[in-house]
GROMACS .gro file of C-alpha atoms in nm:
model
  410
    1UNK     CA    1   1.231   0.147  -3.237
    2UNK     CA    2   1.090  -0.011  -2.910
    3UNK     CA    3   1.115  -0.383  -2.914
    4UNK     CA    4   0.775  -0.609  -2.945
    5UNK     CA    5   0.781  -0.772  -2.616
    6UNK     CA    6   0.510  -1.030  -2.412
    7UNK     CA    7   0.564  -1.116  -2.091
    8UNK     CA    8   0.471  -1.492  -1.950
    9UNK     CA    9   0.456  -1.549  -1.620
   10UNK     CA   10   0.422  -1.885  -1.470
   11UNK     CA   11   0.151  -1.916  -1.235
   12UNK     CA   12   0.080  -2.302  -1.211
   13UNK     CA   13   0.271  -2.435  -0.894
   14UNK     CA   14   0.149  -2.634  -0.610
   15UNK     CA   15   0.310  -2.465  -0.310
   16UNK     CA   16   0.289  -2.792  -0.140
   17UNK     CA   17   0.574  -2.692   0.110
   18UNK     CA   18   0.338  -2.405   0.202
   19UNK     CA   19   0.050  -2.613   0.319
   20UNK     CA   20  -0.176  -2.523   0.503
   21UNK     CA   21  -0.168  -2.131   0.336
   22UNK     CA   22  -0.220  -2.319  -0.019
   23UNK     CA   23  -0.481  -2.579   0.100
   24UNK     CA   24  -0.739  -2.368  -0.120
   25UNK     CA   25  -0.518  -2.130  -0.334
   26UNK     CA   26  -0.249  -2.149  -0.587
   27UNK     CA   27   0.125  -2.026  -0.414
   28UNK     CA   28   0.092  -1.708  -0.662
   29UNK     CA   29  -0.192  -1.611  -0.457
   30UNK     CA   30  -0.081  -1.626  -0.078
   31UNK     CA   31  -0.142  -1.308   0.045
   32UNK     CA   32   0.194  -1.143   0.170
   33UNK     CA   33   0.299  -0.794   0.302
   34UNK     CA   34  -0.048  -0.721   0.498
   35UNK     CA   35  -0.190  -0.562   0.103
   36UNK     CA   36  -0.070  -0.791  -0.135
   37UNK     CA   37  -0.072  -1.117  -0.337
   38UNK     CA   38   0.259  -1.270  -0.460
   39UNK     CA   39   0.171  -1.223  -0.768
   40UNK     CA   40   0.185  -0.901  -0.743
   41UNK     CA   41   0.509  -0.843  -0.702
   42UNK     CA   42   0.638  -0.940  -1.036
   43UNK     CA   43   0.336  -0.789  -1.203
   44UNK     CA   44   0.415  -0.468  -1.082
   45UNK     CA   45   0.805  -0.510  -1.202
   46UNK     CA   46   0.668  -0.575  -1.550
   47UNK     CA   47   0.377  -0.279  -1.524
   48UNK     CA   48   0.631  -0.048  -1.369
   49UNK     CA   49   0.890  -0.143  -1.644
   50UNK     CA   50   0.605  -0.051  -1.918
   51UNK     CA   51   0.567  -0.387  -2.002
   52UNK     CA   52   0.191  -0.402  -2.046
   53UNK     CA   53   0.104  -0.707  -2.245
   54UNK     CA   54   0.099  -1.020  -1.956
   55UNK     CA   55  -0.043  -1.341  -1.963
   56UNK     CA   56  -0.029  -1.537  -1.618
   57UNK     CA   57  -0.086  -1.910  -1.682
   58UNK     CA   58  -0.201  -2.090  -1.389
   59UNK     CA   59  -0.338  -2.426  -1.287
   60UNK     CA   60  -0.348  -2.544  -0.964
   61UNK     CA   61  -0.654  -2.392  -0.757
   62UNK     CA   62  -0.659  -2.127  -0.949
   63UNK     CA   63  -0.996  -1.939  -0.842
   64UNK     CA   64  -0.826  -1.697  -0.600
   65UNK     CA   65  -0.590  -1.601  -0.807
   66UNK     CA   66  -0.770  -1.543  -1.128
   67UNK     CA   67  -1.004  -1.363  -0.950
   68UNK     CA   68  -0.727  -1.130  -0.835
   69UNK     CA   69  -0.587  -1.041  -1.190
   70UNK     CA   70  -0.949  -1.003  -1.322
   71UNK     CA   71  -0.992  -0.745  -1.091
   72UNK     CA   72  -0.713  -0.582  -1.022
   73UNK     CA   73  -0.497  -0.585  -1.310
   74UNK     CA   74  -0.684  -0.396  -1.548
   75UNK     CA   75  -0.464  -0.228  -1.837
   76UNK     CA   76  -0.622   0.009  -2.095
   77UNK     CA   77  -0.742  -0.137  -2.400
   78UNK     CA   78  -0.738   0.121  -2.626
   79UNK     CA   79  -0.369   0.054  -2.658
   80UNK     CA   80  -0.384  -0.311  -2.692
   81UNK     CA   81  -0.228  -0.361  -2.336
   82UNK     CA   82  -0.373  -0.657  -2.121
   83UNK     CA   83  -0.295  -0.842  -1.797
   84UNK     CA   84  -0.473  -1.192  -1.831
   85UNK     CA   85  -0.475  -1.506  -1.681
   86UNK     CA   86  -0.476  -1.809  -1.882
   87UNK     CA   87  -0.610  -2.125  -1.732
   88UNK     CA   88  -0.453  -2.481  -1.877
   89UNK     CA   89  -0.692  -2.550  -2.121
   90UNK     CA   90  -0.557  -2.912  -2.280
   91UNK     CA   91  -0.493  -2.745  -2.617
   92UNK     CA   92  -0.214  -3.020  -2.730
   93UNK     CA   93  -0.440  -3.293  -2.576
   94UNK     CA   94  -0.627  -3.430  -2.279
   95UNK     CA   95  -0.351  -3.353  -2.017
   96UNK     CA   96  -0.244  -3.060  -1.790
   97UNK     CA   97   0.082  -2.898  -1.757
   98UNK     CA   98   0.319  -3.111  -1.726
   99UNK     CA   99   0.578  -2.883  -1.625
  100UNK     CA  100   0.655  -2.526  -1.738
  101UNK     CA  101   0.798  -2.588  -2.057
  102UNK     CA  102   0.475  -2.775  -2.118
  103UNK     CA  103   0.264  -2.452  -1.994
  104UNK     CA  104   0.428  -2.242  -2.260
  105UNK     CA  105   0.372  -2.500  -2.504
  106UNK     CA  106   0.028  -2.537  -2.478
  107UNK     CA  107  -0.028  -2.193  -2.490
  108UNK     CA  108   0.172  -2.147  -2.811
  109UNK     CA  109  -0.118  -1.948  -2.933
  110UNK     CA  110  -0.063  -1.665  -2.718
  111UNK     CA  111   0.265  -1.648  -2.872
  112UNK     CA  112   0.135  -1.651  -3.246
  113UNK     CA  113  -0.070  -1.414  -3.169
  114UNK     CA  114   0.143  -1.135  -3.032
  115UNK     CA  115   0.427  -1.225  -3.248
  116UNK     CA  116   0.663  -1.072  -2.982
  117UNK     CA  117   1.062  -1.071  -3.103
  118UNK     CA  118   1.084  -1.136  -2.730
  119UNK     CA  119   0.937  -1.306  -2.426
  120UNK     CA  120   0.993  -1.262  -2.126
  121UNK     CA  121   0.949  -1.582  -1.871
  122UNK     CA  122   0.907  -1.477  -1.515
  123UNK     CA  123   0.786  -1.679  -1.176
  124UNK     CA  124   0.502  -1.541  -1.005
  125UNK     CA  125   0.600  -1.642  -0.621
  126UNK     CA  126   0.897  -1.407  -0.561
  127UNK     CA  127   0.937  -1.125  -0.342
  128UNK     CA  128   1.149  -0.885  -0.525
  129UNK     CA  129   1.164  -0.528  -0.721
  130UNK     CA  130   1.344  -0.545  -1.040
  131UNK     CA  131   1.330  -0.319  -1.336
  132UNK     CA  132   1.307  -0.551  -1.654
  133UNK     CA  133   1.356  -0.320  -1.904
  134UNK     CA  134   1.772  -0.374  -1.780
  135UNK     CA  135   1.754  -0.759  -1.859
  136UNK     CA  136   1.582  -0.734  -2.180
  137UNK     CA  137   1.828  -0.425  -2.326
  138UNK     CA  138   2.159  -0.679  -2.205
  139UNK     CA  139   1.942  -0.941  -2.384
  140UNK     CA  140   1.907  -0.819  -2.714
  141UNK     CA  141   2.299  -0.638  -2.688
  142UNK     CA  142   2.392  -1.013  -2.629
  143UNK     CA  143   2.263  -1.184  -2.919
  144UNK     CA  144   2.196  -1.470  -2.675
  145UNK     CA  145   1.850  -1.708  -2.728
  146UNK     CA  146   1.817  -1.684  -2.365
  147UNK     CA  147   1.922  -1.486  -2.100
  148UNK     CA  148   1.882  -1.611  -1.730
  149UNK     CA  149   1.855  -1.387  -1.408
  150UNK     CA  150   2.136  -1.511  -1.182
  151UNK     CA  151   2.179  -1.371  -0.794
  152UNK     CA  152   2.497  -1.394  -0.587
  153UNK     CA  153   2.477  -1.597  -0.338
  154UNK     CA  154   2.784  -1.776  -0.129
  155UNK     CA  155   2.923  -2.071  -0.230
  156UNK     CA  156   2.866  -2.262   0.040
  157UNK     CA  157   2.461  -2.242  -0.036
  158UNK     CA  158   2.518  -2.417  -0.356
  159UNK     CA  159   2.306  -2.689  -0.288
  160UNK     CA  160   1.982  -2.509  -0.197
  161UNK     CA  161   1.949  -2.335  -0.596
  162UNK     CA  162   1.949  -2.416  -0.906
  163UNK     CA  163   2.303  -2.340  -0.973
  164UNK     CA  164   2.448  -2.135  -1.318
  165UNK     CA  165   2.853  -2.193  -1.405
  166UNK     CA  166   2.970  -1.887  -1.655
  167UNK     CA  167   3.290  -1.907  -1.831
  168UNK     CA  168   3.612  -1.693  -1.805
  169UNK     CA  169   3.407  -1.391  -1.966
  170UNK     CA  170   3.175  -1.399  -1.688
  171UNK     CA  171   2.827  -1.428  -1.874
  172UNK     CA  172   2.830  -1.694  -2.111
  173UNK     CA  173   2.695  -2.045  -1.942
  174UNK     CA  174   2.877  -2.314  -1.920
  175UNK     CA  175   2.658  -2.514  -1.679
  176UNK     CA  176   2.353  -2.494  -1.520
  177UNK     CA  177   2.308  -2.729  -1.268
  178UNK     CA  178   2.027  -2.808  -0.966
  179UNK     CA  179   2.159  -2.784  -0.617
  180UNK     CA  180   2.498  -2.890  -0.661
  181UNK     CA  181   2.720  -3.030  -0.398
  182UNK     CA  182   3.046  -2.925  -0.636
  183UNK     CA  183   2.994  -2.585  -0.782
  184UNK     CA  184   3.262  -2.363  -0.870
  185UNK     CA  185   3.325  -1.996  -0.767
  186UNK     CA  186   3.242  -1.750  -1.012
  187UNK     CA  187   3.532  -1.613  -1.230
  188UNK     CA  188   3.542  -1.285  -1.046
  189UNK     CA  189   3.442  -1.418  -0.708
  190UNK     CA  190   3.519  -1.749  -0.611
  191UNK     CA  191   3.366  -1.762  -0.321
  192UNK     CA  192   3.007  -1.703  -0.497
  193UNK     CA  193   2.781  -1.876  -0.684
  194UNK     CA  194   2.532  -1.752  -0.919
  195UNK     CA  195   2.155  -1.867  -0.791
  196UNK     CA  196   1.877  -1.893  -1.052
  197UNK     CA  197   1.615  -1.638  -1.013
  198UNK     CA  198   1.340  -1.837  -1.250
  199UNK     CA  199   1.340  -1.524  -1.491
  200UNK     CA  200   1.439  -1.541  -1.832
  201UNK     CA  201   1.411  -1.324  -2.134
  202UNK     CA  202   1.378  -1.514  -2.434
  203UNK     CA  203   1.447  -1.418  -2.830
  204UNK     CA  204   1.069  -1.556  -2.938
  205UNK     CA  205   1.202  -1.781  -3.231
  206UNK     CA  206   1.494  -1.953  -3.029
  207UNK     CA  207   1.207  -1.983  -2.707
  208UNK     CA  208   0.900  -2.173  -3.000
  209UNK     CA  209   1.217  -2.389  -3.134
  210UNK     CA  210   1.340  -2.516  -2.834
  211UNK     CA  211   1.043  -2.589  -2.657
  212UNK     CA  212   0.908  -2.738  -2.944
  213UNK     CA  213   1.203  -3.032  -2.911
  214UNK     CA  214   1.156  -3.043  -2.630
  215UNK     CA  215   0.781  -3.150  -2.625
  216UNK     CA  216   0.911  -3.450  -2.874
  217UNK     CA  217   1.128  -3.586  -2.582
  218UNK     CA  218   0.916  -3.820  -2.363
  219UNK     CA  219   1.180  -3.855  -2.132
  220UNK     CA  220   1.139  -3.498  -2.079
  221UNK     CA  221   1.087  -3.316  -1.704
  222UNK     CA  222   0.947  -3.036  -1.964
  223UNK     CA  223   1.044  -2.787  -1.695
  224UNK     CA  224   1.241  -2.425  -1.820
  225UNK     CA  225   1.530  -2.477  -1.533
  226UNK     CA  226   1.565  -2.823  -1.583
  227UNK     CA  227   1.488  -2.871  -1.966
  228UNK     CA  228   1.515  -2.607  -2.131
  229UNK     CA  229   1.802  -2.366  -1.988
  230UNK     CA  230   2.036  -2.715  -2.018
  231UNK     CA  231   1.977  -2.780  -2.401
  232UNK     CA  232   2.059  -2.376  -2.483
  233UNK     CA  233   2.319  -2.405  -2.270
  234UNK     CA  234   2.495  -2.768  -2.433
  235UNK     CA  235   2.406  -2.560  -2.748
  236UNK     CA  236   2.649  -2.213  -2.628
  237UNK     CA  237   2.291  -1.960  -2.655
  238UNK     CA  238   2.263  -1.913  -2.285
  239UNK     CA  239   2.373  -1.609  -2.123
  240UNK     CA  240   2.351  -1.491  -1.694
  241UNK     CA  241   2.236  -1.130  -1.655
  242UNK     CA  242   2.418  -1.028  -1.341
  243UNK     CA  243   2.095  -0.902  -1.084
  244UNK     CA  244   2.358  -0.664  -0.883
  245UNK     CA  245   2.397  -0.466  -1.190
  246UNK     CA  246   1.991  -0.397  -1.189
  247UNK     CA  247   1.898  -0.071  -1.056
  248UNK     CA  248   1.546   0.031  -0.975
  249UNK     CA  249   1.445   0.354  -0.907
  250UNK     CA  250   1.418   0.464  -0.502
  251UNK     CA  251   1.591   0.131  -0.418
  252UNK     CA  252   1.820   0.205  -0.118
  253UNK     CA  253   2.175   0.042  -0.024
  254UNK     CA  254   1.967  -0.142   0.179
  255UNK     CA  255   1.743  -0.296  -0.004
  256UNK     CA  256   1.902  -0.320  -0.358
  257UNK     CA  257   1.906  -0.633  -0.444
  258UNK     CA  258   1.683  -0.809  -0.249
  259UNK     CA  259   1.487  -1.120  -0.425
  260UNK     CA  260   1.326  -1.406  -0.164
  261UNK     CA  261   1.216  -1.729  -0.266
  262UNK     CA  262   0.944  -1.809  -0.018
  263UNK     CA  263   0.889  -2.136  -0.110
  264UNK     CA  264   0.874  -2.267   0.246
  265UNK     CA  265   0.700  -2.159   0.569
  266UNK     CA  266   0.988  -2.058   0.750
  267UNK     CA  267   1.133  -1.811   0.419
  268UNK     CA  268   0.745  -1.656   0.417
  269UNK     CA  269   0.780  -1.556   0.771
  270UNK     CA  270   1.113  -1.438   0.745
  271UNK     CA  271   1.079  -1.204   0.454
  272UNK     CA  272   0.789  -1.091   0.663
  273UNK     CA  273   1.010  -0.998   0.933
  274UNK     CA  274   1.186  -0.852   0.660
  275UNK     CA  275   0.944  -0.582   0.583
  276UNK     CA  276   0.921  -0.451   0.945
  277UNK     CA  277   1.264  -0.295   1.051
  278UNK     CA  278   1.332   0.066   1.115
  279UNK     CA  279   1.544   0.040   0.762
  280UNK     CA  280   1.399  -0.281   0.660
  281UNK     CA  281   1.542  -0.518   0.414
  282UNK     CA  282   1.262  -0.476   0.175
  283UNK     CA  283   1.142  -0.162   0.125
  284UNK     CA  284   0.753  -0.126   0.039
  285UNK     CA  285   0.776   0.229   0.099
  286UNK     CA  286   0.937   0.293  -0.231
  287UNK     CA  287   0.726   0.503  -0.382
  288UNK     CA  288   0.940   0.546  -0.740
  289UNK     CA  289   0.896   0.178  -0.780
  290UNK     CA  290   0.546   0.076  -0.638
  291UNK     CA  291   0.366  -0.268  -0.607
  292UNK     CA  292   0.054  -0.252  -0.698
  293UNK     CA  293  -0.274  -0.467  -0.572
  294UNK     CA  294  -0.637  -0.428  -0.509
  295UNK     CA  295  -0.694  -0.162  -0.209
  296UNK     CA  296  -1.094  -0.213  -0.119
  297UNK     CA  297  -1.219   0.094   0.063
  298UNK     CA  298  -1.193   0.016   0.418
  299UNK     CA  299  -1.145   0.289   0.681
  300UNK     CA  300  -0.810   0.366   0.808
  301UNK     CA  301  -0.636   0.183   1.119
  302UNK     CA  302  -0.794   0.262   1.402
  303UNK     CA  303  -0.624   0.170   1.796
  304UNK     CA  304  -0.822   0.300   2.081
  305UNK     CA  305  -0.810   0.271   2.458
  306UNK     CA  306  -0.572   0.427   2.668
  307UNK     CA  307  -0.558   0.364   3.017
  308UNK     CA  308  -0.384   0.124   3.237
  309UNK     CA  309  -0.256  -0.150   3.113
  310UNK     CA  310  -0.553  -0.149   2.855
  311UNK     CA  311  -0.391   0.071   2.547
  312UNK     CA  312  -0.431   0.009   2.155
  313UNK     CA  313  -0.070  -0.019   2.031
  314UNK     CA  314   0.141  -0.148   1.768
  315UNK     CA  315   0.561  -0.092   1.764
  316UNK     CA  316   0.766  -0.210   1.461
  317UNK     CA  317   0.477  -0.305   1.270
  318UNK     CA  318   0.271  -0.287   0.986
  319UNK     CA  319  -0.177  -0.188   1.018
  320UNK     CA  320  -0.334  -0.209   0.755
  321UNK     CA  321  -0.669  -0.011   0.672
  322UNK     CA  322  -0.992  -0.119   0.798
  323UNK     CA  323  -0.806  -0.294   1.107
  324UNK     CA  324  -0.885  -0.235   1.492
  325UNK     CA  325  -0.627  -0.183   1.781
  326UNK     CA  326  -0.846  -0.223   2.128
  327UNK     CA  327  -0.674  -0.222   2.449
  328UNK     CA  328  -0.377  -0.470   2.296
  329UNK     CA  329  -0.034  -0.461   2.206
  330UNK     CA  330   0.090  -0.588   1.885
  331UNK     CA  331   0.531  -0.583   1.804
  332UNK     CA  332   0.699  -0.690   1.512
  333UNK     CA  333   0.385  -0.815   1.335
  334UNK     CA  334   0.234  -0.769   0.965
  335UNK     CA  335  -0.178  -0.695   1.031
  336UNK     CA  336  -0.375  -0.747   0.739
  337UNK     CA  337  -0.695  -0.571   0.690
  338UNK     CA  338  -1.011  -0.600   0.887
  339UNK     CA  339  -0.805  -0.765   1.182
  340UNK     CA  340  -0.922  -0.720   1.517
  341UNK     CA  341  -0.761  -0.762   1.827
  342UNK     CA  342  -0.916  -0.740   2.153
  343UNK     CA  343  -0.774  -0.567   2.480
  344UNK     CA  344  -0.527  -0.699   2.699
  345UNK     CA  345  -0.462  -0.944   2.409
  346UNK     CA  346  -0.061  -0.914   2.331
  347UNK     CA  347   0.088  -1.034   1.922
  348UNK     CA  348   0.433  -1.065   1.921
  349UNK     CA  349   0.618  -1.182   1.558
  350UNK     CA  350   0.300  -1.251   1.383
  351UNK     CA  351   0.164  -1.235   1.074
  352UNK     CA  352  -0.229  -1.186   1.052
  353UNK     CA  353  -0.404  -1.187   0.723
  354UNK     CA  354  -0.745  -1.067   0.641
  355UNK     CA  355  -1.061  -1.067   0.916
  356UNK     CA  356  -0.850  -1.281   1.180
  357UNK     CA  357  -0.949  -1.151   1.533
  358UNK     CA  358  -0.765  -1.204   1.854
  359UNK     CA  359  -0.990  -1.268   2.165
  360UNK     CA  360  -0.951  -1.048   2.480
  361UNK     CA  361  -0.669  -1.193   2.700
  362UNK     CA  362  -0.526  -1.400   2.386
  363UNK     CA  363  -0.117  -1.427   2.324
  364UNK     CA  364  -0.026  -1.529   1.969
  365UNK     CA  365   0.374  -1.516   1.939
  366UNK     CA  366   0.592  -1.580   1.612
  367UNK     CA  367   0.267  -1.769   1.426
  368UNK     CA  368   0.081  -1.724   1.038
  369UNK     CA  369  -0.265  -1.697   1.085
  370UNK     CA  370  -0.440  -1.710   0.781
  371UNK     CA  371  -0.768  -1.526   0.678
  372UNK     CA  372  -1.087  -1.543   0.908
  373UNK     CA  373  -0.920  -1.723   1.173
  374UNK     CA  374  -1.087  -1.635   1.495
  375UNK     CA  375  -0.841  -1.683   1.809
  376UNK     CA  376  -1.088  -1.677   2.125
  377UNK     CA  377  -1.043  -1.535   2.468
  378UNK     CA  378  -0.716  -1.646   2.667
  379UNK     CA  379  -0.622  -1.885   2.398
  380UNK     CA  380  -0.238  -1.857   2.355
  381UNK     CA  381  -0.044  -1.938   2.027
  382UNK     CA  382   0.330  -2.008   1.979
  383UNK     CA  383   0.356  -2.035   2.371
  384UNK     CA  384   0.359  -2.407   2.404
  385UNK     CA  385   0.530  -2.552   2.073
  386UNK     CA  386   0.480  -2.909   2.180
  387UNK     CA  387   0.105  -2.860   2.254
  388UNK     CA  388   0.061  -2.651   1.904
  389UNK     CA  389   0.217  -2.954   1.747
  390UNK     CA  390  -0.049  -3.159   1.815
  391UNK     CA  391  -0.335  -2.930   1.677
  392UNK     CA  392  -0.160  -2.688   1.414
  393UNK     CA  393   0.112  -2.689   1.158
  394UNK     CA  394   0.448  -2.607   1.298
  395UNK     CA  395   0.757  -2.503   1.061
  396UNK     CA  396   1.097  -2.662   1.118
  397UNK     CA  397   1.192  -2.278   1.284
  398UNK     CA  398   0.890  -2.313   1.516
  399UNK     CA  399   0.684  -2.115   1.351
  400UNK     CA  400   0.325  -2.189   1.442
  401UNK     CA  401   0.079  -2.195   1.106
  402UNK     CA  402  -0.344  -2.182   1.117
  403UNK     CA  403  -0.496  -2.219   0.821
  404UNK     CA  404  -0.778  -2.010   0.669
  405UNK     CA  405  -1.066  -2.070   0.884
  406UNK     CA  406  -0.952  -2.316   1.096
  407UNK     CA  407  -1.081  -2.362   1.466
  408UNK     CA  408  -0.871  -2.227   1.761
  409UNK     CA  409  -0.921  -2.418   2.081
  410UNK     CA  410  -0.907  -2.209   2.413
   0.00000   0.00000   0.00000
């Protein structure tokens, strides 16, 4: 018999060190990959996996992205299955989340409810494919009240992760510890650590007891990776599922494994970048294992002009529909849809999300613009770092960020 099963994910963080692309939307809701949401991503690893009963709790700004779910993420009800967002609603009393741990606690409901024998507690801002049917079976063979989702990662990156320390068998935890500066090799690899992912799969009763002592503690961060995973793990009921060992369908050697935090500016460009190579890192063309999202009915890409120097192209990119090439060149760029850029205008390393437009003569090199920006004629971007500095965001790589809207000076 098929185990009962509801899947959390958390929805509720700031994504302060994304400002300016989270001035007006939660981090789950950024778009990414030209189509896409973040959120998507690990909704469509749960859909994929046949995991259709999802609650997304969010908090933060949260219009965007419950608008998103609402419309997009529609499951049949006729079998019970649901993908819905659930808003902090002060249920425990007049306070928000708290932390993560809180956010499950106040929604204890959902929980009672269902009356899962497992949950499954996944982050919402990751850029990954994994098939969590895998975790869940190595769960429940474990006997373990939680499992975590650890990635291999060298040992001299300790410090940047939450870090997990197994024993001699290699999956029990020992330790789990945030960004160490003295973390030990793993038993089979000493050179490598074992990052946290954020995704756990929880047996339902141990997941209600624990965070139910922890909600007593006033001392309490009441967050999963730094409450919660420690006081399973003191207690010898926390296990490390080993993400190598996942396999999703149509993943190549290339790609297998891949998970990016993009917590910062400079990892949201890259694992754009990431998307654009001949074999690129991360595959979206996977079509065994698909990500999902809302696909409005624009037109398809459309590049026209060809003569001279005045010729609608893009190389190692991505167009997306409803999108307009004109006399311009764009390389190694992610186009969102409705984008327009104007002849003679040159994008280089960019990433342009929804209804920006590039003015004739414009140069916009390794930069984020964000929706409805409008760069106008001859403006440049990313040319002169020092002069951006002064009027636009700038990430510690030199990666120039515009924020939705914002005015472009010529």
């Amino acid at each position: 018999m098929t185990a009962k099963v509801l899947a959390i994910v958390l929805a509720g963080g700031e994504g302060k060190r994304l400002m300016p692309l989270t001035t007006d939307r939660a981090k789950p809701a950024v778009p990414f990959g030209g189509m896409y949401r973040m959120v998507d991503f690990v909704l469509s690893n749960l859909a994929n996996a046949g995991y259709l009963k999802i609650v997304v709790l969010t908090q933060y700004k949260s219009h965007s992205l419950d608008r998103h779910i609402t419309t997009t993420w529609r499951m049949s009800t006729m079998l019970g299955n649901y993908v819905t967002p659930v808003p902090a609603q002060q249920r425990r009393g007049p306070w928000w989340f708290a932390g993560s741990a809180d956010a499950i606690y106040q929604s204890f409901n959902l929980i009672y409810d269902e009356q899962p024998e497992y949950v499954i507690v996944f982050g919402a801002d990751h850029i990954y494919r994994m098939d969590p049917r895998q975790m869940v079976e190595d769960h429940i063979a474990s006997g373990a009240a939680v499992t975590v989702a650890g990635i291999r990662q060298p040992l001299s990156s300790a410090n940047q992760f939450g870090v997990i320390e197994v024993g001699e068998d290699g999956r029990r935890i020992r330790a789990f510890r945030e960004k160490p500066t003295d973390a030990v090799g793993l038993p089979d690899a000493p050179d490598q650590i074992y990052a946290s992912m954020g995704n756990y799969v929880f047996t339902a009763k141990a997941l209600v007891d624990i965070v139910e002592r922890d909600a007593e503690d006033k001392t309490s961060k009441h967050d999963m990776g730094g409450s919660i995973i420690p006081m399973l793990v003191e207690r010898g009921e926390a296990n490390v599922y080993d993400f190598r060992d996942n396999e999703v369908p149509g993943s190549t050697d290339r790609d297998r494994g891949y998970w990016r935090d993009v917590g910062t500016l400079d990892s949201f460009y890259d694992a754009h970048m990431d998307l654009i190579n001949v074999h690129p890192v991360f595959n979206l063309y996977n079509f065994d294992w698909p990500i999902y999202s809302n696909q409005p009915p624009y037109p398809p890409a459309k590049f026209v002009h060809a003569w001279g120097e005045r010729v609608g192209r893009a190389v190692s990119s991505m167009v997306s529909p409803g999108s307009v090439i004109s006399g311009s060149l764009v390389e190694n760029s992610i186009v969102s849809p409705k984008v327009k850029v104007h002849s003679w205008a040159h994008v280089d390393g960019a990433v342009l999300m929804e209804g920006v437009e590039i003015g004739r003569h414009a140069v916009v090199r390794r930069a984020i613009l964000d929706k409805n920006v409008y760069v106008p004629e001859g403006a440049e971007i990313g040319v002169d770092l020092e002069k951006d500095r002064q009027r636009y965001t700038v990430s510690d790589n030199g990666i120039v960020v515009i924020g939705k809207g914002q005015r472009v000076e010529p």
